[in-house]
Coordinates of C-alpha atoms in Angstrom, one line a residue:
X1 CA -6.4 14.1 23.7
X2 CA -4.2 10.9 24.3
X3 CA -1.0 10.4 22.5
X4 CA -1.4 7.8 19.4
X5 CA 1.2 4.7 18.1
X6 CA 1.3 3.7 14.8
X7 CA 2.6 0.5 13.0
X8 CA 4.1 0.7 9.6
X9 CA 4.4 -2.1 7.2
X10 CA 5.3 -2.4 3.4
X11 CA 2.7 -4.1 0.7
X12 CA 2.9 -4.6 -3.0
X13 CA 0.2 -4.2 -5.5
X14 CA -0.1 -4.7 -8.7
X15 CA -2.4 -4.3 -12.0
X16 CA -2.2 -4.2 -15.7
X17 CA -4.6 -1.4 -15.9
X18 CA -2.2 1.7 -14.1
X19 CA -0.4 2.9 -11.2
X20 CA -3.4 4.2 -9.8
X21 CA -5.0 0.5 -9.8
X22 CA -2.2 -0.8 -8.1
X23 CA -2.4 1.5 -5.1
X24 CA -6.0 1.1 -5.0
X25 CA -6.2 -2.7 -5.0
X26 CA -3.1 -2.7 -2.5
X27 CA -5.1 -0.6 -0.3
X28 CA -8.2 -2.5 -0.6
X29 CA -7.0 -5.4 0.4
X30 CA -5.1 -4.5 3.5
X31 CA -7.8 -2.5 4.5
X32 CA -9.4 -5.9 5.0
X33 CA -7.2 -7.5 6.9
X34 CA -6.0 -4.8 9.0
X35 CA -7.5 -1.9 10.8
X36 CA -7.3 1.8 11.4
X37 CA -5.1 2.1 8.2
X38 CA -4.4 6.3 8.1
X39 CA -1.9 6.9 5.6
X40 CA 0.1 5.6 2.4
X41 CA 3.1 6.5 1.1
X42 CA 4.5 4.9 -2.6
X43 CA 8.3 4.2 -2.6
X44 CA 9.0 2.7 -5.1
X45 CA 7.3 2.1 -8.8
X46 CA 8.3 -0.8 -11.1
X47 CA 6.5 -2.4 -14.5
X48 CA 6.9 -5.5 -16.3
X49 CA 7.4 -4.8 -20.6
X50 CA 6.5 -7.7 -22.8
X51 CA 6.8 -6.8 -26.3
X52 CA 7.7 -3.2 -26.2
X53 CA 4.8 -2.3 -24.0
X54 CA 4.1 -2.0 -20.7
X55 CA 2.4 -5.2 -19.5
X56 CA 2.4 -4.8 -15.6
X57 CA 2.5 -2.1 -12.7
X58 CA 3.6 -3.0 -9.6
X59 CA 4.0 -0.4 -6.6
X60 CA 5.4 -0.5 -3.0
X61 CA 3.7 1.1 -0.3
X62 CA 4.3 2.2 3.0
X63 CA 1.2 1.9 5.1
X64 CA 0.6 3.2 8.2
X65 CA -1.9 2.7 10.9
X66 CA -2.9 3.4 14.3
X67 CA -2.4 0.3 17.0
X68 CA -5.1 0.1 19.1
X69 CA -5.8 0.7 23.2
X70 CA -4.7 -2.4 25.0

């Protein structure tokens, strides 16, 4: 078994549906873009209120992924 390196980065999603939306999409779309994404972590949550209600999620993530044999 050979040792592994990992890369993290921060991303930001967002959605007027939930939390849960927000991480999804977020993950979605880096997925995408870049590869061997292993792991999330959320650190920090924030909304938008317009009227007394919540109008907007908004999350930060940690992702992590594996960088690749040269």
């Amino acid at each position: 078994m050979s040792d592994s390196v990992y890369r993290i980065t921060e991303i930001v999603g967002s959605s007027t549906s939930s939390i849960d939306d927000a991480i999804k999409g977020a993950v979605t779309r880096a997925s995408s873009t870049v590869r061997n994404l292993e792991w999330f972590e959320v650190v920090e949550t924030r909304g938008h209120i317009e009227n007394g209600q919540v109008a907007h999620f908004q999350v930060t993530l940690k992702v992590g992924f594996k960088l690749e044999e040269s």
